[in-house]
């Protein structure tokens, strides 16, 4: 958290979702429930090569993602 605060120059709050702890299976994940209505979100992803990348979302998440087929 301290490293993120240094990189972003923002104060970090809570961790809403951690795939090492939380269920991230398709159609059973609590991810959507945790981010709906939130703003100023930082998404960090670590891939299989241990590369880390991310995305910052300033605006409020207003609806769930629904997969189109």
Coordinates of C-alpha atoms in Angstrom, one line a residue:
X1 CA 0.0 0.0 0.0
X2 CA 2.8 2.4 0.9
X3 CA 4.4 1.8 -2.6
X4 CA 1.1 2.5 -4.3
X5 CA 0.7 5.8 -2.4
X6 CA 4.2 6.8 -3.4
X7 CA 3.6 6.0 -7.1
X8 CA 0.1 7.6 -7.3
X9 CA 0.6 10.4 -4.8
X10 CA -2.9 9.3 -3.5
X11 CA -4.0 7.9 -0.1
X12 CA -5.0 4.3 -0.4
X13 CA -8.1 3.1 1.3
X14 CA -9.2 -0.5 1.5
X15 CA -8.6 -3.5 -0.7
X16 CA -12.0 -4.4 -2.3
X17 CA -11.0 -7.5 -4.0
X18 CA -7.9 -9.8 -3.9
X19 CA -7.9 -12.8 -6.2
X20 CA -5.6 -14.7 -3.8
X21 CA -8.3 -14.5 -1.1
X22 CA -11.7 -13.8 -2.9
X23 CA -13.6 -16.1 -5.3
X24 CA -12.8 -15.0 -8.9
X25 CA -14.6 -17.9 -10.7
X26 CA -16.7 -16.9 -13.7
X27 CA -20.4 -16.2 -12.7
X28 CA -19.6 -16.6 -9.0
X29 CA -17.2 -13.8 -8.4
X30 CA -18.0 -11.1 -5.8
X31 CA -15.9 -8.6 -7.8
X32 CA -18.9 -6.8 -9.3
X33 CA -20.7 -6.5 -6.0
X34 CA -17.6 -4.9 -4.4
X35 CA -17.0 -2.2 -7.0
X36 CA -20.5 -1.1 -7.9
X37 CA -21.0 2.5 -6.6
X38 CA -17.3 3.0 -6.0
X39 CA -15.0 5.6 -7.6
X40 CA -11.3 6.3 -7.6
X41 CA -10.4 2.7 -8.1
X42 CA -7.0 1.3 -8.8
X43 CA -6.8 -2.1 -10.5
X44 CA -3.5 -4.0 -10.4
X45 CA -2.9 -7.2 -12.3
X46 CA 0.1 -9.4 -12.0
X47 CA 0.5 -11.8 -14.9
X48 CA 2.1 -15.3 -15.1
X49 CA 5.5 -13.6 -15.9
X50 CA 5.2 -11.5 -12.7
X51 CA 4.7 -8.4 -14.8
X52 CA 2.5 -5.8 -13.0
X53 CA 0.3 -3.4 -14.8
X54 CA -2.8 -1.5 -13.8
X55 CA -5.6 1.0 -14.4
X56 CA -7.0 3.9 -12.4
X57 CA -10.7 4.6 -12.7
X58 CA -11.8 8.0 -11.4
X59 CA -15.5 7.8 -12.2
X60 CA -18.1 5.8 -10.3
X61 CA -18.9 2.3 -11.4
X62 CA -22.6 2.4 -12.1
X63 CA -23.6 -1.0 -13.4
X64 CA -22.3 -4.6 -13.6
X65 CA -20.4 -5.9 -16.6
X66 CA -22.6 -8.3 -18.5
X67 CA -20.9 -10.5 -21.1
X68 CA -22.3 -10.3 -24.6
X69 CA -22.5 -13.4 -26.6

